[in-house]
CSV table of C-alpha atoms in Angstrom, one decimal:
chain,number,residue,atom,x,y,z
A,1,MET,CA,-41.1,59.3,-44.6
A,2,LYS,CA,-39.0,60.9,-41.9
A,3,GLU,CA,-42.1,62.2,-40.1
A,4,ASN,CA,-43.6,58.7,-40.1
A,5,ILE,CA,-40.5,57.2,-38.4
A,6,THR,CA,-40.4,59.9,-35.7
A,7,THR,CA,-44.1,59.4,-35.0
A,8,TYR,CA,-43.6,55.6,-34.6
A,9,ASN,CA,-40.7,55.9,-32.1
A,10,THR,CA,-42.7,58.5,-30.1
A,11,ASP,CA,-45.7,56.2,-29.9
A,12,ASP,CA,-43.7,53.1,-28.8
A,13,GLU,CA,-41.7,54.9,-26.2
A,14,ILE,CA,-42.5,53.9,-22.6
A,15,ASP,CA,-41.1,56.0,-19.8
A,16,ILE,CA,-40.5,54.8,-16.3
A,17,ARG,CA,-43.7,56.4,-15.0
A,18,GLU,CA,-45.7,54.4,-17.5
A,19,LEU,CA,-43.8,51.2,-16.7
A,20,ILE,CA,-44.6,51.6,-13.0
A,21,ILE,CA,-48.2,52.4,-13.7
A,22,SER,CA,-48.4,49.3,-16.0
A,23,ILE,CA,-46.8,47.1,-13.3
A,24,TRP,CA,-49.1,48.5,-10.6
A,25,SER,CA,-52.2,47.9,-12.8
A,26,GLY,CA,-51.1,44.3,-13.4
A,27,ARG,CA,-50.0,43.7,-9.8
A,28,TRP,CA,-52.5,40.9,-9.3
A,29,PHE,CA,-51.3,39.3,-12.5
A,30,ILE,CA,-47.7,39.4,-11.2
A,31,ALA,CA,-48.8,38.2,-7.8
A,32,ALA,CA,-50.2,35.1,-9.4
A,33,PHE,CA,-46.8,34.3,-10.8
A,34,ILE,CA,-45.2,34.9,-7.5
A,35,LEU,CA,-47.7,32.7,-5.7
A,36,ILE,CA,-47.3,29.9,-8.2
A,37,SER,CA,-43.5,30.1,-8.0
A,38,GLY,CA,-43.7,30.2,-4.2
A,39,ILE,CA,-45.9,27.1,-4.2
A,40,LEU,CA,-43.5,25.2,-6.5
A,41,SER,CA,-40.6,26.3,-4.3
A,42,ALA,CA,-42.4,25.1,-1.2
A,43,GLY,CA,-43.1,21.8,-2.8
A,44,TYR,CA,-39.5,21.4,-3.8
A,45,ILE,CA,-38.4,22.2,-0.2
A,46,TRP,CA,-41.0,19.7,1.2
A,47,ILE,CA,-39.8,16.9,-1.2
A,48,SER,CA,-36.2,17.6,-0.3
A,49,SER,CA,-36.9,17.8,3.4
A,50,GLY,CA,-34.8,15.3,5.4
A,51,GLN,CA,-32.0,15.2,2.8
A,52,PHE,CA,-28.5,16.2,3.8
A,53,LYS,CA,-25.1,16.5,2.3
A,54,ALA,CA,-21.9,15.6,4.2
A,55,GLU,CA,-18.2,16.2,3.7
A,56,LEU,CA,-15.2,14.7,5.6
A,57,GLU,CA,-11.6,15.4,5.0
A,58,ILE,CA,-9.1,12.6,4.9
A,59,HIS,CA,-5.4,13.6,5.5
A,60,SER,CA,-2.1,11.7,5.8
A,61,ILE,CA,-1.1,10.7,9.3
A,62,PRO,CA,0.6,13.3,11.6
A,63,ARG,CA,4.4,13.5,11.8
A,64,SER,CA,4.3,12.3,15.4
A,65,HIS,CA,2.7,9.0,14.4
A,66,PHE,CA,4.9,8.6,11.2
A,67,ASP,CA,8.1,8.9,13.2
A,68,ARG,CA,7.3,5.6,14.8
A,69,TYR,CA,8.2,4.0,11.4
A,70,ALA,CA,11.7,5.4,11.5
A,71,GLU,CA,13.4,2.2,12.9
A,72,LEU,CA,11.5,0.0,10.5
A,73,ASN,CA,12.5,2.2,7.5
A,74,GLN,CA,16.1,2.0,8.6
A,75,GLU,CA,16.1,-1.8,8.2
A,76,LYS,CA,15.1,-1.3,4.6
A,77,ILE,CA,12.7,-4.2,4.6
A,78,ILE,CA,9.8,-1.9,3.6
A,79,ALA,CA,9.6,1.8,2.7
A,80,VAL,CA,6.7,3.4,4.7
A,81,SER,CA,5.7,6.9,3.8
A,82,LYS,CA,2.7,9.1,4.8
A,83,GLY,CA,1.7,9.4,1.2
A,84,GLU,CA,1.8,5.7,0.5
A,85,LEU,CA,-0.3,4.9,3.6
A,86,LEU,CA,-2.9,7.5,2.5
A,87,ASP,CA,-3.0,6.2,-1.1
A,88,ARG,CA,-3.4,2.6,0.1
A,89,PHE,CA,-6.3,3.8,2.3
A,90,ILE,CA,-8.1,5.6,-0.5
A,91,GLU,CA,-7.5,2.6,-2.8
A,92,LYS,CA,-9.3,0.4,-0.4
A,93,LEU,CA,-12.3,2.8,-0.5
A,94,GLU,CA,-12.3,3.1,-4.3
A,95,LYS,CA,-11.4,-0.4,-5.5
A,96,SER,CA,-12.5,-2.8,-2.8
A,97,ASP,CA,-16.1,-3.9,-1.8
A,98,ILE,CA,-16.0,-2.1,1.5
A,99,VAL,CA,-18.3,0.7,0.4
A,100,TYR,CA,-20.6,-1.6,-1.5
A,101,ASN,CA,-21.0,-4.0,1.4
A,102,ALA,CA,-21.7,-1.2,3.8
A,103,PHE,CA,-24.5,0.2,1.6
A,104,ARG,CA,-25.9,-3.2,0.9
A,105,ASP,CA,-26.1,-4.0,4.6
A,106,GLN,CA,-27.8,-0.6,5.2
A,107,VAL,CA,-30.3,-1.0,2.4
A,108,GLN,CA,-31.2,-4.6,3.4
A,109,ALA,CA,-31.7,-3.4,7.0
A,110,ASP,CA,-34.0,-0.7,5.8
A,111,ALA,CA,-35.9,-2.8,3.3
A,112,LYS,CA,-39.0,-4.7,4.3
A,113,GLU,CA,-40.7,-6.4,1.3
A,114,GLN,CA,-38.7,-4.9,-1.5
A,115,GLU,CA,-37.8,-6.9,-4.5
A,116,ILE,CA,-34.1,-7.8,-5.0
A,117,ALA,CA,-34.0,-5.7,-8.1
A,118,ASP,CA,-35.3,-2.7,-6.1
A,119,ILE,CA,-32.7,-3.3,-3.4
A,120,GLN,CA,-29.9,-3.4,-6.0
A,121,LEU,CA,-31.1,-0.2,-7.6
A,122,GLU,CA,-31.2,1.5,-4.2
A,123,ILE,CA,-27.6,0.4,-3.4
A,124,ILE,CA,-26.4,1.7,-6.8
A,125,GLU,CA,-28.2,5.0,-6.2
A,126,ARG,CA,-26.7,5.5,-2.8
A,127,MET,CA,-23.2,4.6,-4.0
A,128,GLU,CA,-23.5,7.2,-6.8
A,129,ASN,CA,-24.0,9.8,-4.1
A,130,PHE,CA,-20.8,8.7,-2.4
A,131,GLU,CA,-17.8,10.5,-3.9
A,132,ILE,CA,-14.1,10.7,-3.1
A,133,THR,CA,-12.3,13.8,-4.4
A,134,ARG,CA,-8.6,14.3,-4.5
A,135,HIS,CA,-7.1,17.7,-3.6
A,136,PRO,CA,-3.4,17.7,-4.8
A,137,GLN,CA,-0.8,19.9,-3.3
A,138,ASP,CA,-0.4,23.1,-5.2
A,139,LYS,CA,3.3,23.1,-5.8
A,140,GLU,CA,3.2,26.2,-8.1
A,141,LYS,CA,2.0,28.3,-5.2
A,142,LYS,CA,4.4,26.5,-2.8
A,143,SER,CA,1.5,25.4,-0.6
A,144,ASN,CA,2.4,23.7,2.7
A,145,ILE,CA,-0.9,21.7,2.6
A,146,PRO,CA,-0.1,18.2,1.3
A,147,THR,CA,-2.4,16.2,-0.8
A,148,TYR,CA,-5.6,15.2,0.9
A,149,TYR,CA,-9.0,13.8,0.0
A,150,THR,CA,-12.6,14.6,0.8
A,151,ILE,CA,-15.6,12.2,1.1
A,152,ASN,CA,-18.9,13.7,-0.1
A,153,TYR,CA,-22.3,12.1,0.3
A,154,LYS,CA,-25.9,13.1,-0.1
A,155,GLY,CA,-28.6,11.2,1.6
A,156,ARG,CA,-31.5,11.3,4.1
A,157,ASP,CA,-30.4,9.9,7.5
A,158,ALA,CA,-27.3,11.8,8.7
A,159,ASP,CA,-26.8,9.7,11.9
A,160,GLN,CA,-27.1,6.5,10.0
A,161,PHE,CA,-24.6,7.7,7.5
A,162,ARG,CA,-22.2,8.8,10.2
A,163,GLU,CA,-22.3,5.4,11.8
A,164,MET,CA,-21.9,3.6,8.5
A,165,LEU,CA,-19.0,5.9,7.4
A,166,GLY,CA,-17.2,5.1,10.7
A,167,GLY,CA,-17.4,1.4,9.9
A,168,ILE,CA,-16.2,1.9,6.3
A,169,LEU,CA,-13.2,3.9,7.4
A,170,SER,CA,-12.3,1.4,10.2
A,171,THR,CA,-12.6,-1.5,7.7
A,172,ALA,CA,-10.3,0.3,5.2
A,173,ASP,CA,-7.8,1.0,8.0
A,174,GLN,CA,-7.9,-2.7,9.0
A,175,ASP,CA,-7.4,-3.9,5.5
A,176,VAL,CA,-4.3,-1.7,5.0
A,177,TRP,CA,-2.9,-2.9,8.2
A,178,SER,CA,-3.6,-6.6,7.2
A,179,ASP,CA,-1.8,-6.1,3.9
A,180,LEU,CA,1.3,-4.5,5.4
A,181,SER,CA,1.4,-7.0,8.3
A,182,GLU,CA,1.0,-10.0,5.9
A,183,TYR,CA,3.7,-8.6,3.6
A,184,LEU,CA,6.2,-8.2,6.5
A,185,LYS,CA,5.4,-11.7,7.7
A,186,ARG,CA,6.2,-13.1,4.3
A,187,LYS,CA,9.3,-11.0,4.0
A,188,VAL,CA,10.6,-12.2,7.4
A,189,GLU,CA,9.7,-15.8,6.5
A,190,TYR,CA,11.6,-15.4,3.3
A,191,LEU,CA,14.7,-14.1,5.1
A,192,LYS,CA,14.6,-16.9,7.6
A,193,ASN,CA,14.3,-19.5,4.8
A,194,LYS,CA,17.1,-17.9,2.9
A,195,LYS,CA,19.3,-18.0,6.0
A,196,ALA,CA,18.4,-21.7,6.6
A,197,TYR,CA,19.0,-22.6,2.9
A,198,ASN,CA,22.5,-20.8,3.0
A,199,LEU,CA,23.4,-22.8,6.1
A,200,GLN,CA,22.1,-26.0,4.6
A,201,ASP,CA,24.1,-25.4,1.3
A,202,LEU,CA,27.3,-24.9,3.2
A,203,GLU,CA,26.8,-28.0,5.3
A,204,ASN,CA,26.0,-30.0,2.2
A,205,ARG,CA,29.2,-28.7,0.5
A,206,ILE,CA,31.2,-29.6,3.6
A,207,GLU,CA,29.7,-33.1,3.7
A,208,SER,CA,30.4,-33.6,0.0
A,209,LEU,CA,34.1,-32.6,0.6
A,210,LYS,CA,34.3,-34.9,3.6
A,211,VAL,CA,33.0,-37.8,1.6
A,212,GLN,CA,35.6,-37.1,-1.1
A,213,TYR,CA,38.3,-36.8,1.5
A,214,ASN,CA,37.4,-40.1,3.3
A,215,LYS,CA,37.1,-41.9,-0.1
A,216,GLY,CA,40.6,-40.5,-0.9
A,217,LEU,CA,41.9,-41.6,2.5
A,218,GLU,CA,40.6,-45.2,2.0
A,219,ILE,CA,42.3,-45.4,-1.3
A,220,ARG,CA,45.5,-43.9,0.2
A,221,LEU,CA,45.5,-46.3,3.2
A,222,ALA,CA,44.9,-49.3,0.9
A,223,PHE,CA,47.8,-48.3,-1.2
A,224,LEU,CA,50.1,-47.6,1.8
A,225,LYS,CA,49.2,-51.0,3.3
A,226,GLU,CA,50.1,-52.7,0.1
A,227,GLN,CA,53.4,-50.8,-0.2
A,228,SER,CA,54.2,-51.6,3.5
A,229,SER,CA,53.6,-55.3,2.8
A,230,ILE,CA,56.0,-55.2,-0.1
A,231,ALA,CA,58.6,-53.3,1.9
A,232,HIS,CA,58.3,-55.9,4.8
A,233,GLU,CA,58.6,-58.7,2.2
A,234,LEU,CA,61.8,-57.1,0.8
A,235,ASN,CA,63.0,-56.2,4.2
A,236,ILE,CA,63.3,-52.5,3.2
A,237,GLU,CA,63.2,-50.8,6.6
A,238,LYS,CA,64.4,-47.3,5.7
A,239,ASN,CA,64.3,-45.1,2.6
A,240,THR,CA,66.4,-46.4,-0.2
A,241,LEU,CA,65.2,-43.9,-2.9
A,242,SER,CA,68.1,-42.3,-4.7
A,243,GLY,CA,67.9,-38.5,-5.1
A,244,GLN,CA,69.8,-35.8,-6.7
A,245,GLU,CA,70.7,-32.4,-5.4
A,246,VAL,CA,69.5,-29.3,-7.3
A,247,SER,CA,71.1,-26.0,-6.5
A,248,ILE,CA,69.1,-22.7,-6.6
A,249,GLY,CA,71.6,-20.0,-5.9
A,250,SER,CA,73.4,-21.0,-2.7
A,251,VAL,CA,70.5,-23.3,-1.5
A,252,GLY,CA,70.7,-27.0,-2.2
A,253,LEU,CA,67.4,-29.0,-2.6
A,254,ALA,CA,67.3,-32.8,-2.4
A,255,THR,CA,64.8,-34.2,-4.9
A,256,ILE,CA,63.4,-37.7,-5.2
A,257,GLU,CA,62.6,-39.6,-8.3
A,258,ARG,CA,58.9,-39.1,-9.0
A,259,ASP,CA,58.2,-42.5,-10.6
A,260,ALA,CA,60.0,-44.5,-7.9
A,261,PRO,CA,57.9,-47.2,-6.1
A,262,GLU,CA,56.4,-46.1,-2.8
A,263,TYR,CA,57.7,-49.2,-0.9
A,264,LEU,CA,61.3,-48.0,-1.5
A,265,ARG,CA,60.6,-45.4,1.2
A,266,GLY,CA,60.8,-48.3,3.7
A,267,TYR,CA,58.1,-49.8,5.8
A,268,ARG,CA,59.0,-47.7,8.9
A,269,ALA,CA,58.1,-44.5,7.1
A,270,ILE,CA,55.1,-46.0,5.4
A,271,ASP,CA,53.8,-47.6,8.7
A,272,LYS,CA,54.2,-44.2,10.4
A,273,GLU,CA,52.2,-42.4,7.8
A,274,ILE,CA,49.4,-45.0,8.1
A,275,GLU,CA,49.5,-44.5,11.9
A,276,LEU,CA,49.3,-40.7,11.6
A,277,ILE,CA,46.4,-40.9,9.1
A,278,LYS,CA,44.4,-43.2,11.4
A,279,SER,CA,45.1,-41.0,14.4
A,280,ARG,CA,43.6,-37.9,12.8
A,281,VAL,CA,40.8,-36.6,15.0
A,282,ASP,CA,39.6,-33.3,13.3
A,283,GLU,CA,39.3,-34.4,9.7
A,284,GLU,CA,37.9,-31.1,8.6
A,285,SER,CA,41.2,-29.4,9.4
A,286,TYR,CA,42.8,-31.4,6.6
A,287,ILE,CA,40.2,-30.6,4.0
A,288,SER,CA,40.9,-27.6,1.9
A,289,GLY,CA,38.1,-24.9,2.1
A,290,VAL,CA,36.2,-26.5,5.0
A,291,PRO,CA,37.6,-24.2,7.7
A,292,ASP,CA,36.6,-21.2,5.6
A,293,MET,CA,33.1,-22.6,5.2
A,294,ARG,CA,32.8,-23.2,9.0
A,295,MET,CA,33.7,-19.6,9.6
A,296,LYS,CA,31.0,-18.6,7.1
A,297,ILE,CA,28.5,-20.7,8.9
A,298,ASP,CA,29.4,-19.2,12.2
A,299,GLU,CA,29.1,-15.7,10.7
A,300,ILE,CA,25.6,-16.5,9.3
A,301,GLN,CA,24.5,-18.0,12.6
A,302,ARG,CA,25.7,-15.0,14.6
A,303,ASN,CA,24.0,-12.5,12.3
A,304,ARG,CA,21.0,-10.9,14.1
A,305,ASP,CA,19.5,-8.9,11.2
A,306,ILE,CA,16.3,-10.9,11.2
A,307,GLU,CA,15.8,-10.5,15.0
A,308,ARG,CA,16.4,-6.7,14.6
A,309,ILE,CA,13.8,-6.6,11.8
A,310,GLU,CA,11.3,-8.5,14.0
A,311,GLN,CA,11.9,-6.1,16.9
A,312,ALA,CA,11.5,-3.1,14.6
A,313,ILE,CA,8.2,-4.5,13.3
A,314,ALA,CA,6.9,-5.1,16.8
A,315,ARG,CA,7.8,-1.6,17.9
A,316,SER,CA,6.2,0.0,14.8
A,317,PRO,CA,2.4,0.7,14.5
A,318,ILE,CA,2.2,-2.3,12.1
A,319,GLY,CA,3.2,-4.6,15.1
A,320,ASN,CA,0.2,-3.4,17.1
A,321,ARG,CA,-3.2,-3.1,15.4
A,322,SER,CA,-4.6,-0.7,18.0
A,323,ASP,CA,-1.8,1.8,17.3
A,324,PHE,CA,-2.0,1.6,13.5
A,325,LEU,CA,-3.4,4.5,11.3
A,326,ALA,CA,-3.3,4.6,7.6
A,327,ALA,CA,-5.0,8.0,7.3
A,328,ALA,CA,-6.0,10.8,9.6
A,329,TYR,CA,-9.7,11.8,10.0
A,330,ASP,CA,-12.1,12.8,12.7
A,331,LEU,CA,-15.8,11.8,12.4
A,332,HIS,CA,-16.7,14.5,14.9
A,333,ARG,CA,-15.7,17.0,12.2
A,334,LEU,CA,-18.0,15.5,9.6
A,335,GLU,CA,-19.7,18.5,8.1
A,336,VAL,CA,-23.4,17.8,7.8
A,337,GLU,CA,-25.9,20.4,6.4
A,338,PRO,CA,-29.3,20.3,4.7
A,339,ALA,CA,-29.1,19.4,1.1
A,340,VAL,CA,-31.5,22.2,0.3
A,341,LYS,CA,-31.4,25.6,2.1
A,342,ALA,CA,-35.1,26.4,2.4
A,343,PRO,CA,-34.8,30.2,2.9
A,344,LEU,CA,-32.6,30.6,-0.1
A,345,VAL,CA,-34.7,28.4,-2.3
A,346,MET,CA,-37.9,30.2,-1.3
A,347,ALA,CA,-36.3,33.6,-1.9
A,348,LEU,CA,-35.0,32.6,-5.3
A,349,GLY,CA,-38.3,31.1,-6.2
A,350,LEU,CA,-40.2,34.3,-5.3
A,351,MET,CA,-37.7,36.4,-7.2
A,352,LEU,CA,-38.1,34.2,-10.2
A,353,GLY,CA,-41.9,34.5,-10.0
A,354,LEU,CA,-41.6,38.2,-9.8
A,355,MET,CA,-39.4,38.3,-12.9
A,356,LEU,CA,-41.6,36.0,-14.9
A,357,GLY,CA,-44.7,37.9,-13.8
A,358,ILE,CA,-43.2,41.2,-15.0
A,359,MET,CA,-42.0,39.7,-18.3
A,360,ALA,CA,-45.4,38.1,-18.8
A,361,LEU,CA,-47.2,41.3,-18.1
A,362,GLY,CA,-45.0,43.2,-20.5
A,363,MET,CA,-45.7,40.7,-23.2
A,364,LYS,CA,-49.4,40.9,-22.4
A,365,ASN,CA,-49.5,44.7,-22.7
A,366,ILE,CA,-47.5,44.7,-26.0
A,367,LEU,CA,-49.9,42.1,-27.5
A,368,ALA,CA,-52.9,44.1,-26.3
A,369,ALA,CA,-51.5,47.4,-27.7
A,370,ARG,CA,-50.9,45.8,-31.1
A,371,ALA,CA,-54.4,44.3,-31.0
A,372,ARG,CA,-55.9,47.8,-30.4
A,373,SER,CA,-53.8,49.4,-33.1
């Protein structure tokens, strides 16, 4: 039994020399596999010819540009940061119809007599090849490179895509600027309305107090005139009210009976009070609280916070569309390269054909050897 096993292993053993001889004898068999693989690789290269892949990096705006928001941020009407601007920009690309509309216009311009369904499928296919990738800052490695994004696309016409991408990015930039500009306009309008409402409220309160004051004066004058008539009728010229002296320490105070009729003061005193009341010019000075309200109105009117905010907006990039940037990118740095590298594909195809040929030849020889045995 042991001899049989030894004889079997010796018969099946193939040394390198026999392997080389076997491969050389089957060289045309292997060459057929290499040829077929080469033809398939060439076909794949031909089908993929004209296709490209592109990549563009999108970064936050440079420090020199962001510093122009310093004055606006100090006013605390809005908090502008480089990261927020970049996120707003990417959000426009991901969630709005900017990209879809760009591809739709491109497909419709290329289409001749295609059905609407075919056009829609083409739009969807191109959009699936448009990808936005986020590259977060690696804080664990203490990287100085902040978060940035890349746009990747695979298509056929690189020049057409470059032009379309420029329009997409410009539209996203425009939309971010419009959002911020509109927000600041509404904010300033709100502050102006709030200021106007505060002034109006104070004026209304003053008017209300003046109405109450004048109504009280009318009642007082009517009462004094009546008391004056009684005093004239009774010929009470001077004060006849009896009083008593109350001492507080060494100070003596003369008090008047509270429930005594007014006409007992005498018509001379009453007529003088009527005269003084009628001669009042600045009635607001006699109304409690009104002078303080006038000071408050003057303070509000002198406040220049809104004007400073408007000036800060005008001097910031938001105040000038041509100076605004939500993100930093350079279309001249758009990396475009063939989607398929022909030399590499051909080399890999030939290598694969060689490997398959050798494996097929080996299987063929094994089967032939077993058939002979």
